[in-house]
Each structure stands twice: as structure tokens, then as C-alpha cells.
C-alpha atoms as a PDB file:
ATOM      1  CA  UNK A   1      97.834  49.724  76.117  1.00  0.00           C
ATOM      2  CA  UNK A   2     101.014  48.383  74.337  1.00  0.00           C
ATOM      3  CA  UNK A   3     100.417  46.291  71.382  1.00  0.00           C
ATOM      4  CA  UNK A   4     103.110  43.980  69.896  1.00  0.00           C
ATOM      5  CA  UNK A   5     105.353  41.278  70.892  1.00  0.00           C
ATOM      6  CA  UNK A   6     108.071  41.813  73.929  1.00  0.00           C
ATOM      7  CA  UNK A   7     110.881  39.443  74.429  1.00  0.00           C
ATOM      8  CA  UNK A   8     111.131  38.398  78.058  1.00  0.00           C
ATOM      9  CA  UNK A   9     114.077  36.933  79.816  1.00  0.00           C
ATOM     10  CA  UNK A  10     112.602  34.377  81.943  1.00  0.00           C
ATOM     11  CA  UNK A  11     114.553  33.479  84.760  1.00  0.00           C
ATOM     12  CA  UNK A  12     114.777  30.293  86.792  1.00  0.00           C
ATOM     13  CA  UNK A  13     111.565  29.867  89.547  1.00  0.00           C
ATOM     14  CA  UNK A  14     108.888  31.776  87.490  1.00  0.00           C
ATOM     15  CA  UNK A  15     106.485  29.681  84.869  1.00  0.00           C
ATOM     16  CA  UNK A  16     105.596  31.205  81.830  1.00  0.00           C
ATOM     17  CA  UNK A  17     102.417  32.077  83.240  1.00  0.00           C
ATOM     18  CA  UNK A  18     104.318  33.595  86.283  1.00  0.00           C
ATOM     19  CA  UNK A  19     105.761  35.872  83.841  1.00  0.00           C
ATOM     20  CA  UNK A  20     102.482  36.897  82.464  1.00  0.00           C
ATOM     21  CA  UNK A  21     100.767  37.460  85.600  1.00  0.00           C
ATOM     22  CA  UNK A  22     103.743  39.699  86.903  1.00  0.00           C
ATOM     23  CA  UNK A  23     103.824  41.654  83.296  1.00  0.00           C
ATOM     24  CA  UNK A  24      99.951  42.344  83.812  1.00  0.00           C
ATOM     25  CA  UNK A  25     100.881  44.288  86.766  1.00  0.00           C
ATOM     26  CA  UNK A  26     103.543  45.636  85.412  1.00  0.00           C
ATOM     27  CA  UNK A  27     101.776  46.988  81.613  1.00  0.00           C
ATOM     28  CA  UNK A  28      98.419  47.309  83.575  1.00  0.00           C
ATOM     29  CA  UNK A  29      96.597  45.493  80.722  1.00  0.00           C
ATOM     30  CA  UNK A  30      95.207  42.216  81.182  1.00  0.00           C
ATOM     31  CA  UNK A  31      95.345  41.244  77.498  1.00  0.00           C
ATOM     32  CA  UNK A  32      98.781  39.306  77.824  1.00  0.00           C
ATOM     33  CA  UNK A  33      99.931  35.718  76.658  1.00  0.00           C
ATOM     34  CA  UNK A  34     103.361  33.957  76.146  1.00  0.00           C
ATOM     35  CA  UNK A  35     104.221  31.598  73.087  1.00  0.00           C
ATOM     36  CA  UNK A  36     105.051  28.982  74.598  1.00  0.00           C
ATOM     37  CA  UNK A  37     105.873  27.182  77.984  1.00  0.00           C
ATOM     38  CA  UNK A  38     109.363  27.316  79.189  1.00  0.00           C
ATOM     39  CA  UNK A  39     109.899  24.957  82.159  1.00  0.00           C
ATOM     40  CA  UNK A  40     110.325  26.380  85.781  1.00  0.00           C
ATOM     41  CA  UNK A  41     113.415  25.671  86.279  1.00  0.00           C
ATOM     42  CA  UNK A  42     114.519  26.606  82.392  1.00  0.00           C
ATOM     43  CA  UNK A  43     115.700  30.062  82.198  1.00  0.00           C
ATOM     44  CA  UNK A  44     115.854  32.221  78.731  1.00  0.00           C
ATOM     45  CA  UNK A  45     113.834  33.873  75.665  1.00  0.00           C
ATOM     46  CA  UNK A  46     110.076  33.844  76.212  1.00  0.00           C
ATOM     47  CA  UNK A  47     108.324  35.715  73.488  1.00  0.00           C
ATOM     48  CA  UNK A  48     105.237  37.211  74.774  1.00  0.00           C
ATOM     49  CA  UNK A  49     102.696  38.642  72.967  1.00  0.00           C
ATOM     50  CA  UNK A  50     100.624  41.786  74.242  1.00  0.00           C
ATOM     51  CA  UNK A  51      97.271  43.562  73.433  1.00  0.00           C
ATOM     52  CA  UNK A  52      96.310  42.623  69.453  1.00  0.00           C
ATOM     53  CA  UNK A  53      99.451  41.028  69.429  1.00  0.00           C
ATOM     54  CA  UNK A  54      97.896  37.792  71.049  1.00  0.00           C
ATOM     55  CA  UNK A  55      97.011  36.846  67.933  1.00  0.00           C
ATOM     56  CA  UNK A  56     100.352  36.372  67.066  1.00  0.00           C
ATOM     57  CA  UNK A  57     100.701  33.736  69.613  1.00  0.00           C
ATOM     58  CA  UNK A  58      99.769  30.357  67.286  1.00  0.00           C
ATOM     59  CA  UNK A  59     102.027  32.206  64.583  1.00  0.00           C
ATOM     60  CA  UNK A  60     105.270  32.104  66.814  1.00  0.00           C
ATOM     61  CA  UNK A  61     104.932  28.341  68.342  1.00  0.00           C
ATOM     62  CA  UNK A  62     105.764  27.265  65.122  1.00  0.00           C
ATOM     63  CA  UNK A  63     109.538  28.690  64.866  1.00  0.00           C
ATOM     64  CA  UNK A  64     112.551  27.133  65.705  1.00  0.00           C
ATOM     65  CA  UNK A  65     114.159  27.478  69.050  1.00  0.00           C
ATOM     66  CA  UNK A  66     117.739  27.122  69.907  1.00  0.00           C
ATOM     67  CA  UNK A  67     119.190  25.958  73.780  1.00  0.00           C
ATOM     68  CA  UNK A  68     121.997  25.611  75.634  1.00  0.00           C
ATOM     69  CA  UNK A  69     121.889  22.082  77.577  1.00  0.00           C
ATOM     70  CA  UNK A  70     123.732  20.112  80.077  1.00  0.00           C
ATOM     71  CA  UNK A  71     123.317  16.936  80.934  1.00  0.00           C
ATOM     72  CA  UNK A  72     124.224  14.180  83.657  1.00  0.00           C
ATOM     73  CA  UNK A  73     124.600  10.697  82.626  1.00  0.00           C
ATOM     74  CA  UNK A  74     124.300   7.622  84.611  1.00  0.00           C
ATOM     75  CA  UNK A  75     121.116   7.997  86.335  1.00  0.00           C
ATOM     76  CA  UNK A  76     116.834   8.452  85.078  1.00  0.00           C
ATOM     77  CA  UNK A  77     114.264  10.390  87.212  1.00  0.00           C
ATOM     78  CA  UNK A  78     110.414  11.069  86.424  1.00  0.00           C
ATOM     79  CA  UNK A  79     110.575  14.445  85.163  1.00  0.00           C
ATOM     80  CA  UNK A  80     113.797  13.652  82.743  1.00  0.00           C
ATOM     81  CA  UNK A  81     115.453  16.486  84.989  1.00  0.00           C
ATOM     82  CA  UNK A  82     117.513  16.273  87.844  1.00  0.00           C
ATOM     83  CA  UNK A  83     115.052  17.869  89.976  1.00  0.00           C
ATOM     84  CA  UNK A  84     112.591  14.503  89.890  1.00  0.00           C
ATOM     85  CA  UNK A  85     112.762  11.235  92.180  1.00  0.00           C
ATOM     86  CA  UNK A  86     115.532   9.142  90.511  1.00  0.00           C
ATOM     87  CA  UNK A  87     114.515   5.531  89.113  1.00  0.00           C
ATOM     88  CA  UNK A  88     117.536   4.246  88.567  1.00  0.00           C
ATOM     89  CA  UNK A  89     121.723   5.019  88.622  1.00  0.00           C
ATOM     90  CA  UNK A  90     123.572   3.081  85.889  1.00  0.00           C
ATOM     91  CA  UNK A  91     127.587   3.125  85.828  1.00  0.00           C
ATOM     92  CA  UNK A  92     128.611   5.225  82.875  1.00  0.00           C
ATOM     93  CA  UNK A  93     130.498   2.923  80.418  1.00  0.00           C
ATOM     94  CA  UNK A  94     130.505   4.966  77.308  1.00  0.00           C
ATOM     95  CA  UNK A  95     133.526   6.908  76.533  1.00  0.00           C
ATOM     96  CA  UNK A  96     133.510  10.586  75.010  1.00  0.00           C
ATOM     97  CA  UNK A  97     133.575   9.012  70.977  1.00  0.00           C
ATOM     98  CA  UNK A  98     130.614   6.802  72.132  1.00  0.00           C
ATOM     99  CA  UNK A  99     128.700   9.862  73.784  1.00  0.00           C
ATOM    100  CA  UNK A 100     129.361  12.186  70.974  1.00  0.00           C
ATOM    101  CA  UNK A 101     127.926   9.437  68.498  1.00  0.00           C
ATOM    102  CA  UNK A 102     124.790   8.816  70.686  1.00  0.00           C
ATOM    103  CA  UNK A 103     124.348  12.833  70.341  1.00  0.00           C
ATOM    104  CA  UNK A 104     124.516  13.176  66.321  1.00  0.00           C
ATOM    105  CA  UNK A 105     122.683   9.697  65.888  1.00  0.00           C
ATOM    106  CA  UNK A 106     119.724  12.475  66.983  1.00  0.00           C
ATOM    107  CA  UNK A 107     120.426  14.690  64.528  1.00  0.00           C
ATOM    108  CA  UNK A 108     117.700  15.014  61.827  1.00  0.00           C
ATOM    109  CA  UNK A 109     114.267  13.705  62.693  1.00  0.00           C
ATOM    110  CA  UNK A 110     112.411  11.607  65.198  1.00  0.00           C
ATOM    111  CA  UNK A 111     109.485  10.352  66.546  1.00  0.00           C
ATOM    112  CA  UNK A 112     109.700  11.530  70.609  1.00  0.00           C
ATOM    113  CA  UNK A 113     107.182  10.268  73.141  1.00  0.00           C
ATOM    114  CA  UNK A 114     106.811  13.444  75.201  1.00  0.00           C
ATOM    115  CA  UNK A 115     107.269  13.173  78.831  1.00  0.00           C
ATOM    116  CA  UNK A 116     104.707  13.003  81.444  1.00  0.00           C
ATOM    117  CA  UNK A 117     105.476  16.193  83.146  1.00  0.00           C
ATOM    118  CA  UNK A 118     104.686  18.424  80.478  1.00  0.00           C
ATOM    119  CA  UNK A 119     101.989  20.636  79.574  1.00  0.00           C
ATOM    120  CA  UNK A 120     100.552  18.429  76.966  1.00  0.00           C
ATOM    121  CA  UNK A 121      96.391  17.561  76.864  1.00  0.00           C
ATOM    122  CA  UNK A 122      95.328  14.222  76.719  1.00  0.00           C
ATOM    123  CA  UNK A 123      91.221  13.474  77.260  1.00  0.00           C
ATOM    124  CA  UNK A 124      91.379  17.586  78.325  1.00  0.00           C
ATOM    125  CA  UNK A 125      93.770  16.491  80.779  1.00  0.00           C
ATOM    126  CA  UNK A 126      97.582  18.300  81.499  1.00  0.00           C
ATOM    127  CA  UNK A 127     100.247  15.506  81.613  1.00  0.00           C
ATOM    128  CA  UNK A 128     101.795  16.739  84.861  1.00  0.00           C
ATOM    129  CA  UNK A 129      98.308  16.922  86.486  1.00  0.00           C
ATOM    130  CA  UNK A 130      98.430  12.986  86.101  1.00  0.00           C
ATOM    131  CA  UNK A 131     101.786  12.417  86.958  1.00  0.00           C
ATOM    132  CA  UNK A 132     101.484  14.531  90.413  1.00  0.00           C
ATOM    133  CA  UNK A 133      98.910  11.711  91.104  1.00  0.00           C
ATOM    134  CA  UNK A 134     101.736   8.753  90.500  1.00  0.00           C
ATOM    135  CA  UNK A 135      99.310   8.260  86.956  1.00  0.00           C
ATOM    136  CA  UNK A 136     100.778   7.236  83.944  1.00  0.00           C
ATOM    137  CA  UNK A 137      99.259   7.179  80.422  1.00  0.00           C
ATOM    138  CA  UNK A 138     100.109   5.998  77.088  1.00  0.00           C
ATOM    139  CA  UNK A 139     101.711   8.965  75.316  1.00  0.00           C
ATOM    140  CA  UNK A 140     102.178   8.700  70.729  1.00  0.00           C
ATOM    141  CA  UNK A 141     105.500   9.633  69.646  1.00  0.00           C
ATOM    142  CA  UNK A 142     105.416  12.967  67.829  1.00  0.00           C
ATOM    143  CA  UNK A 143     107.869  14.064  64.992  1.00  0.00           C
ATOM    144  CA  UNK A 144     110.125  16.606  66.073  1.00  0.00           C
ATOM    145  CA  UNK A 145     113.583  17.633  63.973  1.00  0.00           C
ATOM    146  CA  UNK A 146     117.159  18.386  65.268  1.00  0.00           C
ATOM    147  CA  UNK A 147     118.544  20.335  63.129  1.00  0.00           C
ATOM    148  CA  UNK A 148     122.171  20.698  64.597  1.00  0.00           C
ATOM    149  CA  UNK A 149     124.046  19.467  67.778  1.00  0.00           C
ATOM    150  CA  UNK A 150     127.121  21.367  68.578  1.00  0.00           C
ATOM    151  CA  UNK A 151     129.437  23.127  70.937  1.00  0.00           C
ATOM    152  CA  UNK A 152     129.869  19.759  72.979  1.00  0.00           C
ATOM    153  CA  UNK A 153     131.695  19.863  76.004  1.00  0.00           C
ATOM    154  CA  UNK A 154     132.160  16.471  77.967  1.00  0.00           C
ATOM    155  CA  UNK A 155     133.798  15.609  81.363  1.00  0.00           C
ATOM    156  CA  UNK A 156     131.584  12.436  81.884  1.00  0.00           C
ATOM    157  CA  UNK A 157     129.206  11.903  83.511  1.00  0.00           C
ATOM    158  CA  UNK A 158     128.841  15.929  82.625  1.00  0.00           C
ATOM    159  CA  UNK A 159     127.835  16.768  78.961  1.00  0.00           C
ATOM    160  CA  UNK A 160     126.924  20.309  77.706  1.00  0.00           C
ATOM    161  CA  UNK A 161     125.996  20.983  74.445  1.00  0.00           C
ATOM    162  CA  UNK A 162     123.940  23.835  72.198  1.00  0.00           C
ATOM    163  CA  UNK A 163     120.764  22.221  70.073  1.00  0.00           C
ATOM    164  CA  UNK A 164     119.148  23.865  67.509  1.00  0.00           C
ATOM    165  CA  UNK A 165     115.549  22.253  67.168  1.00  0.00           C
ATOM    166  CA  UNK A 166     111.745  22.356  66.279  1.00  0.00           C
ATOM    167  CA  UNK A 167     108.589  23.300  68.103  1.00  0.00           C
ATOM    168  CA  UNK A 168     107.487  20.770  70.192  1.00  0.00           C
ATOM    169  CA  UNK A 169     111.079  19.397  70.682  1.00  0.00           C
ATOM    170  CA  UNK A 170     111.922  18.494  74.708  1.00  0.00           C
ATOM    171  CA  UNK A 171     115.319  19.150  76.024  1.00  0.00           C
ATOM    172  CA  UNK A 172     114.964  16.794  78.798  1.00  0.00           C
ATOM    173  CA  UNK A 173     113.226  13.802  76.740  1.00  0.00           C
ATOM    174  CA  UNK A 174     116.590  14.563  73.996  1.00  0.00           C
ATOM    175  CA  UNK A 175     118.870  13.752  77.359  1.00  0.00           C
ATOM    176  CA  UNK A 176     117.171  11.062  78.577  1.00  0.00           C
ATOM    177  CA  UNK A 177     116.921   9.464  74.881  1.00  0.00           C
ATOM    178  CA  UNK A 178     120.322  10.020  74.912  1.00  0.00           C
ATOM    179  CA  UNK A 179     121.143   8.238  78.039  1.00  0.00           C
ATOM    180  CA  UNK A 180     119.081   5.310  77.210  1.00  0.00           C
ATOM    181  CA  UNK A 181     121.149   4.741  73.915  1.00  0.00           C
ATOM    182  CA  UNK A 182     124.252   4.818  75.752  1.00  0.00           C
ATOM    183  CA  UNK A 183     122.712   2.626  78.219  1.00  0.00           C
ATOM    184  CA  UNK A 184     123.205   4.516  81.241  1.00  0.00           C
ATOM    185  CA  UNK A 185     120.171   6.945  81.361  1.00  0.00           C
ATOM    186  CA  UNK A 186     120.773  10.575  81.295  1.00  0.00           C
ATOM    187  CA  UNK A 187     119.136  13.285  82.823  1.00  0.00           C
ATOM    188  CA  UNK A 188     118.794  17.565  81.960  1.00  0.00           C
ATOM    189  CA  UNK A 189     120.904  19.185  84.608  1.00  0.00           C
ATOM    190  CA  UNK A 190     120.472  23.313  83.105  1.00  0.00           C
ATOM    191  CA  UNK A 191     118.574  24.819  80.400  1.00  0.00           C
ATOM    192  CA  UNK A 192     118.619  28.167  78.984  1.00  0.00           C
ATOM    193  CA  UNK A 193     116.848  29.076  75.532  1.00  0.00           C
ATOM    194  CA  UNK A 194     118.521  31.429  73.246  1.00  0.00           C
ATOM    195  CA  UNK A 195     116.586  31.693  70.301  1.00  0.00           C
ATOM    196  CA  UNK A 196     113.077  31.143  69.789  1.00  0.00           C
ATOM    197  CA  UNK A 197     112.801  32.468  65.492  1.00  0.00           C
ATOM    198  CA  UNK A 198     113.932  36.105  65.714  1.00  0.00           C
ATOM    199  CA  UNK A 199     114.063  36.618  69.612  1.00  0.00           C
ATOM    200  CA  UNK A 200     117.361  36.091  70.457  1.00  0.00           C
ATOM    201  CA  UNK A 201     118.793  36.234  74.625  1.00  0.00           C
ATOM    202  CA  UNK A 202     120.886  39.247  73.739  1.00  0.00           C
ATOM    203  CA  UNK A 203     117.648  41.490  72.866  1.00  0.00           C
ATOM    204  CA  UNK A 204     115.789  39.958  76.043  1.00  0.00           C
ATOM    205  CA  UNK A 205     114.702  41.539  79.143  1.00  0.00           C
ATOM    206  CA  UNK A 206     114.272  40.496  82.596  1.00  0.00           C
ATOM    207  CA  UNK A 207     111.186  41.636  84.405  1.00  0.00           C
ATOM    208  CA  UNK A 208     112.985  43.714  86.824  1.00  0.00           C
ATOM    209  CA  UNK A 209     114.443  45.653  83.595  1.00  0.00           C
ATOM    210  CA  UNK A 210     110.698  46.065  81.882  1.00  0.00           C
ATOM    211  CA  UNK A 211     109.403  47.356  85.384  1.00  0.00           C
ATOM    212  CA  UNK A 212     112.517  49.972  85.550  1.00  0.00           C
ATOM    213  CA  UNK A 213     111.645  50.933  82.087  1.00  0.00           C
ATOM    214  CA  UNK A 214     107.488  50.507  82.294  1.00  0.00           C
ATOM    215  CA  UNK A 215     107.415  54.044  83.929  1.00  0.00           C
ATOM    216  CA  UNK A 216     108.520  55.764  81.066  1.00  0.00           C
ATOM    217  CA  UNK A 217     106.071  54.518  77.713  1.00  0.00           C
ATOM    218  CA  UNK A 218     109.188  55.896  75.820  1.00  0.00           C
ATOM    219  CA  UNK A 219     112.038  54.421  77.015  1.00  0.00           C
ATOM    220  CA  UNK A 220     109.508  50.709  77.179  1.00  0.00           C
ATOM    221  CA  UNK A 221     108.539  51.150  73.410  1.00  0.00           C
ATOM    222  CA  UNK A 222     111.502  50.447  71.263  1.00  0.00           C
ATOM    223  CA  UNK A 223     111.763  46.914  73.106  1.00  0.00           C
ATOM    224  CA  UNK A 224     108.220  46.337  71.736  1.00  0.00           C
ATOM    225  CA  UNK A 225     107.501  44.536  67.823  1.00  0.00           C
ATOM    226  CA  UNK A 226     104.796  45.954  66.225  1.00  0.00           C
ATOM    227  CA  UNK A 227     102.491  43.048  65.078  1.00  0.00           C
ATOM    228  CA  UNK A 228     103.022  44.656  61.382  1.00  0.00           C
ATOM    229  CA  UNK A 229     106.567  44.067  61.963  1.00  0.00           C
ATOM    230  CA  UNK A 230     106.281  40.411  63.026  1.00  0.00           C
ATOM    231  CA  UNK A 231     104.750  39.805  59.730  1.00  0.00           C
ATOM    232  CA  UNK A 232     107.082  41.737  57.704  1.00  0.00           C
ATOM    233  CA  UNK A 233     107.849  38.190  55.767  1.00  0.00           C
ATOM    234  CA  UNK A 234     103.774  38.242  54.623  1.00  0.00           C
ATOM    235  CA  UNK A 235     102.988  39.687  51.022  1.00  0.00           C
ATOM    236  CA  UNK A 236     101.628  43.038  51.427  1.00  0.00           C
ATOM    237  CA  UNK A 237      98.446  44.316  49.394  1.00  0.00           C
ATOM    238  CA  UNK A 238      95.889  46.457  50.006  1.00  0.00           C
ATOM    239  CA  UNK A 239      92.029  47.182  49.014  1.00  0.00           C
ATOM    240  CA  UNK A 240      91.520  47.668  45.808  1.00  0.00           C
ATOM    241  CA  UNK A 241      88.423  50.275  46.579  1.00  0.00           C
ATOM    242  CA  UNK A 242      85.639  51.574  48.713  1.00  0.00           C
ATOM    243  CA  UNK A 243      83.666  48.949  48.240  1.00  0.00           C
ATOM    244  CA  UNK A 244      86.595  46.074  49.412  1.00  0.00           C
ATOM    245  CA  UNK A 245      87.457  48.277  52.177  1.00  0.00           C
ATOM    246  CA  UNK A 246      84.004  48.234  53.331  1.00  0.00           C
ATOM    247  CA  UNK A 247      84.467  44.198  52.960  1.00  0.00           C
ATOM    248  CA  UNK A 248      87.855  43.834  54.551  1.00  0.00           C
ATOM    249  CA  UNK A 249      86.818  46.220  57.715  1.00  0.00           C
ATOM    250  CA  UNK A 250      84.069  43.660  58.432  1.00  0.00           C
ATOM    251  CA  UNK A 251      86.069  40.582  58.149  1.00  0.00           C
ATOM    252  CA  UNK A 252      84.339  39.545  54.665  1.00  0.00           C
ATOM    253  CA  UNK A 253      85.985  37.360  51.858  1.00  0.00           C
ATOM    254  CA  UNK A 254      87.880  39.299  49.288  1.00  0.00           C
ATOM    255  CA  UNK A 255      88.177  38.347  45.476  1.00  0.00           C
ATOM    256  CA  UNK A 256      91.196  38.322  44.172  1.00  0.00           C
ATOM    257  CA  UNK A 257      90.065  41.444  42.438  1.00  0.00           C
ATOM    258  CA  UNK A 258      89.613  43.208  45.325  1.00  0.00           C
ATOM    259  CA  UNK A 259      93.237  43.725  46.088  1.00  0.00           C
ATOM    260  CA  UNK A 260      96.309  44.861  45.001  1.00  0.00           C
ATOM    261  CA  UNK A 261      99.802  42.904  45.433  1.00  0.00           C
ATOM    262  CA  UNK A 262     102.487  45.395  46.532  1.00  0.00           C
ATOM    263  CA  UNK A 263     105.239  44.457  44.910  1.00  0.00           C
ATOM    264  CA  UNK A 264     104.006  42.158  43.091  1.00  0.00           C
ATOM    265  CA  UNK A 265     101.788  44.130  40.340  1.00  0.00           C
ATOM    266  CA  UNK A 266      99.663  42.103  38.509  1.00  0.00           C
ATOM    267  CA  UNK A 267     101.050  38.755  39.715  1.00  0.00           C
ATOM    268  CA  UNK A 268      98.963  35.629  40.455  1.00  0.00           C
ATOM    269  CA  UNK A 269      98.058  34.537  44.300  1.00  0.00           C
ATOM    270  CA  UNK A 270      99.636  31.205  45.140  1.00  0.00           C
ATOM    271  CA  UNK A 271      97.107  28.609  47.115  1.00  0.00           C
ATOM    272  CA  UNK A 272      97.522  28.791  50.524  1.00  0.00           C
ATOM    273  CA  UNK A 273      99.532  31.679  51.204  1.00  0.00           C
ATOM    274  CA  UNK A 274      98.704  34.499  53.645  1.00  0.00           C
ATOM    275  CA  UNK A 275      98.907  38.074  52.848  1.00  0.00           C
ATOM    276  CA  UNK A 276      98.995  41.406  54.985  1.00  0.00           C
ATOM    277  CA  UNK A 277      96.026  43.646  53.688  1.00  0.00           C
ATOM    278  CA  UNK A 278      95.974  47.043  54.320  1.00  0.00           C
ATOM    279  CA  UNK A 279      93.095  49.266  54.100  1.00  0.00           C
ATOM    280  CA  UNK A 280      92.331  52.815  51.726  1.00  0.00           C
ATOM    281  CA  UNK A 281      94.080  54.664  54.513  1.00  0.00           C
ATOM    282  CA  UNK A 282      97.051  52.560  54.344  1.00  0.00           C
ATOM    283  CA  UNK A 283      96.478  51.038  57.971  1.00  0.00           C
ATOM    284  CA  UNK A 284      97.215  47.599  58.368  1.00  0.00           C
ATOM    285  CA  UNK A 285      94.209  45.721  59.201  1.00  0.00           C
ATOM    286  CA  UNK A 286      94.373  41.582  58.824  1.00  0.00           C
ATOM    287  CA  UNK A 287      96.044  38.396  57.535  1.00  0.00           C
ATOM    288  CA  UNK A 288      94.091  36.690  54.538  1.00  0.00           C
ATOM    289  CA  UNK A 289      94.705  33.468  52.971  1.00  0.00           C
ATOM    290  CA  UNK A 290      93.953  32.454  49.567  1.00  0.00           C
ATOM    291  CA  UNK A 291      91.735  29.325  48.674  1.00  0.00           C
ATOM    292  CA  UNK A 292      92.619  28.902  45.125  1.00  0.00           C
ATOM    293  CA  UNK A 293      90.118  25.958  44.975  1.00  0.00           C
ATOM    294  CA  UNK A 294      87.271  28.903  45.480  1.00  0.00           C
ATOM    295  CA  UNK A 295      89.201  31.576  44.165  1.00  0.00           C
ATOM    296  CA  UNK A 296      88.861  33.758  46.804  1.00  0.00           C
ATOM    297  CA  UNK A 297      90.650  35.195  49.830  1.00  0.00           C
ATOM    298  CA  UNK A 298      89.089  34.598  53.193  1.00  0.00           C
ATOM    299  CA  UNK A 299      90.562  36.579  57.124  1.00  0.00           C
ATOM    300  CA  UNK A 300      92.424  34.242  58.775  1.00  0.00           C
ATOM    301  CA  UNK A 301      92.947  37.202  61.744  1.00  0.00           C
ATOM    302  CA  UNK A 302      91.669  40.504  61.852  1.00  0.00           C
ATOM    303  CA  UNK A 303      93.664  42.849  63.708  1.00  0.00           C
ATOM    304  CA  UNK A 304      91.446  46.170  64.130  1.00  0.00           C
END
């Protein structure tokens, strides 16, 4: 069983969970999950997480994630995309200085109402589950951040551009905010994801390429992160003796006594922060946060 994190090229047709379905044939292990869904007709860098590595999963929804987008203005459909029933067509008034505006006007943060095909729960409910049914429901804005739009290309009513953004950030819901400022509505045409953290498209592989290379564990295991590698960024320590290893084995709160900062000998634990522990035999065993309210560190995930 491979354990780690393996960075999938998802192509266009397959849902994330498409691509974890076909990779548990593939691996032949069932304990498989992505980080995150990528539409269906999105294509690009879908972490996925294997074995003890499916703990990761919470860990890597939270980095930043960087696409390449185009867009057609001049008309709205239900999904935001141009796949969905169009609403409306609007003549495109807005020259290339207006359009360029409307896109950095987005830059930095915003409240964005997410659309209503998307993945998101609401009374244990999917979005698109509703919206299949012609339902719609309120939806709260939620702060998202654009941290950069660039490489804009425009040859109206075409616009492509590259966005660096946030979790939770919608491609499509950017256009068609985008569109509405201009007046015209706007709509996602393409999508790929280049970036999601340290994944990047140029280390990804397709499916077809992990099957080639799945019958041969060598050839398949240099494309694999080690979950001890993912959290190289953590503060390392380790049990201080038999007794804390005993503790930390069994998932048990630590004292801060109990361990020893690598790197950091005989400096203070800040509140909050999370730190790899390693065991008396060196092996790396969980994640463990520090409460300085109770002065102690508790397992946030255990990975033996």
C-alpha cells in the first residue's frame, strides 16, 4: 500500500471522485481521497492523498491555488460556465481599459456568494443536488482573496487571464462577477489549475501515466510525497523518554517536558502551533498542537 500524497493531472470529463475511483483500481487500495473538487469540465493539478496520507487531506484545502481562465463576455448561464442554459445575452459595451479595470477592481478580498452548482452543503444538502431540481436557495457570501490577476489576453468578447487565489475561491463565480460589473454578464469558457501550494502541473500525472508506471512500485514511488515530507514546514521534536513514548504511541497529551525541540534546544512552544513528534526510534509518528492556556500538547493526528 502506497502512503503519501500523488499529484494527479485531472483531465477534462472525469470528477475528482472519478479520479479516485479509477486510482483505486489502479493502486489496489481503497484508502484514497482527493483535496479538493475540481469541476468536470476543469482540467489540471488534483492533489490526492493515499493510505495514512488521507489525513493530510483538511491540511492541503487550505493552500493557495493558481488557474489559467478564459472567459466569454456578453451572456449569463446557471452554472456560471458556458456549458449551462443561458439566462440572458447582453451586447458587450466595455472596451479592453474598462475590462482590464473590472478584473483588478477584484484583486484583494471579497465576499463571493458561491454558485448553486457547486459542491457546497446547506441543511446536509449538495448545492447542485438542488439546482438539478430547478431549486434555488439563499447562499451567504464567503471571504475569499485574489491575490494577483495577470497575463491578460483580450479579443472581446474573449478574455483569458492567470489568477492566483484562495481556497474556496470559484473561477466561474470571479467571471460572472466580472461580467456583471461590466454590465454584460460573463461566463467561464476553460479552466485548467496549475498550482494548488506545492503541486505544480509540470510535476503532475495523468492517470494513463500512473497506470503505465503502477506496474513497477519503483518506477511509481518517486512521484509519491511522503506524509513526513508534506509537513517538512512543522517543528520537529521528539519524546523526551520511555515513559512519553509510551504516551505519544497511544495518542496521550504530552507536557511540554516530554519533548525535545529539534532545532530549537531549549526554546519555548508558541500557543497554537503544531509540531511533528517523533518517537525513541526516530519514526515519525503524529502532529501535536500546543494549548498554552493548559500548558500542554495534545495529537491533533496520529499517523501510526
Amino acid at each position: 500500500m502506497f502512503d503519501g500524497m500523488i499529484n494527479v493531472y485531472k483531465e477534462q470529463g472525469y470528477t475528482s471522485n472519478d479520479v479516485v475511483a479509477c486510482l483505486r483500481g489502479i493502486l489496489h487500495q481503497r484508502r484514497i481521497g482527493h483535496t479538493g473538487t475540481l469541476d468536470p469540465d476543469a482540467e489540471g493539478v488534483l492533489p490526492v492523498c493515499l493510505g495514512t496520507g488521507t489525513k493530510l487531506c483538511s491540511l492541503i484545502t487550505d493552500h493557495d491555488k493558481v488557474y489559467e481562465a478564459s472567459m466569454r463576455l456578453g451572456m449569463t448561464t446557471d452554472t456560471q460556465d458556458i456549458s449551462g442554459r443561458v439566462i440572458a445575452r447582453h451586447t458587450v459595451e466595455a472596451d479592453e481599459e474598462a475590462v482590464r479595470a473590472a478584473l483588478m477592481n477584484f484583486v484583494g478580498g471579497y465576499a463571493q456568494i458561491p454558485p448553486m452548482y457547486s459542491a457546497i452543503k446547506i441543511n446536509g444538502r449538495k448545492l447542485y443536488e438542488l439546482a438539478r431540481k430547478g431549486r434555488t436557495v439563499e447562499r451567504h457570501p464567503r471571504p475569499v482573496t485574489i491575490y494577483s490577476i495577470d497575463h491578460i489576453s483580450i479579443c472581446l468578447p474573449d478574455i483569458s487571464f492567470t489568477v492566483r487565489c484562495s481556497k474556496g475561491t470559484y473561477i466561474r463565480t470571479l467571471c460572472n462577477d466580472v461580467g456583471d460589473a461590466l454590465g454584460c454578464g460573463g461566463v467561464l469558457t476553460a479552466l485548467k489549475r496549475t498550482a494548488v501550494g506545492r503541486f505544480t502541473v509540470q510535476q503532475s500525472l495523468t492517470l494513463g501515466q500512473i497506470e503505465e508506471l503502477a506496474g513497477d512500485e519503483e518506477k511509481l514511488l518517486p512521484h509519491i510525497i511522503s506524509v513526513e515530507e508534506m509537513l517538512a514546514d512543522y517543528p520537529a521534536a521528539s519524546a523526551a523518554d520511555e515513559r512519553a513514548d509510551r504516551l505519544l504511541h497511544n495518542g496521550n497529551p504530552l507536557n511540554p517536558e516530554d519533548v525535545v525541540l529539534q532545532g530549537r534546544p531549549g526554546g519555548t512552544l508558541r500557543d497554537g502551533e503544531e509540531l511533528r513528534i517523533y518517537d525513541a526510534s526516530g519514526h515519525f509518528t503524529a502532529l501535536y498542537r500546543y494549548e498554552k492556556d493548559r500548558n500542554r500538547l495534545r495529537s491533533s493526528k496520529m499517523f501510526v
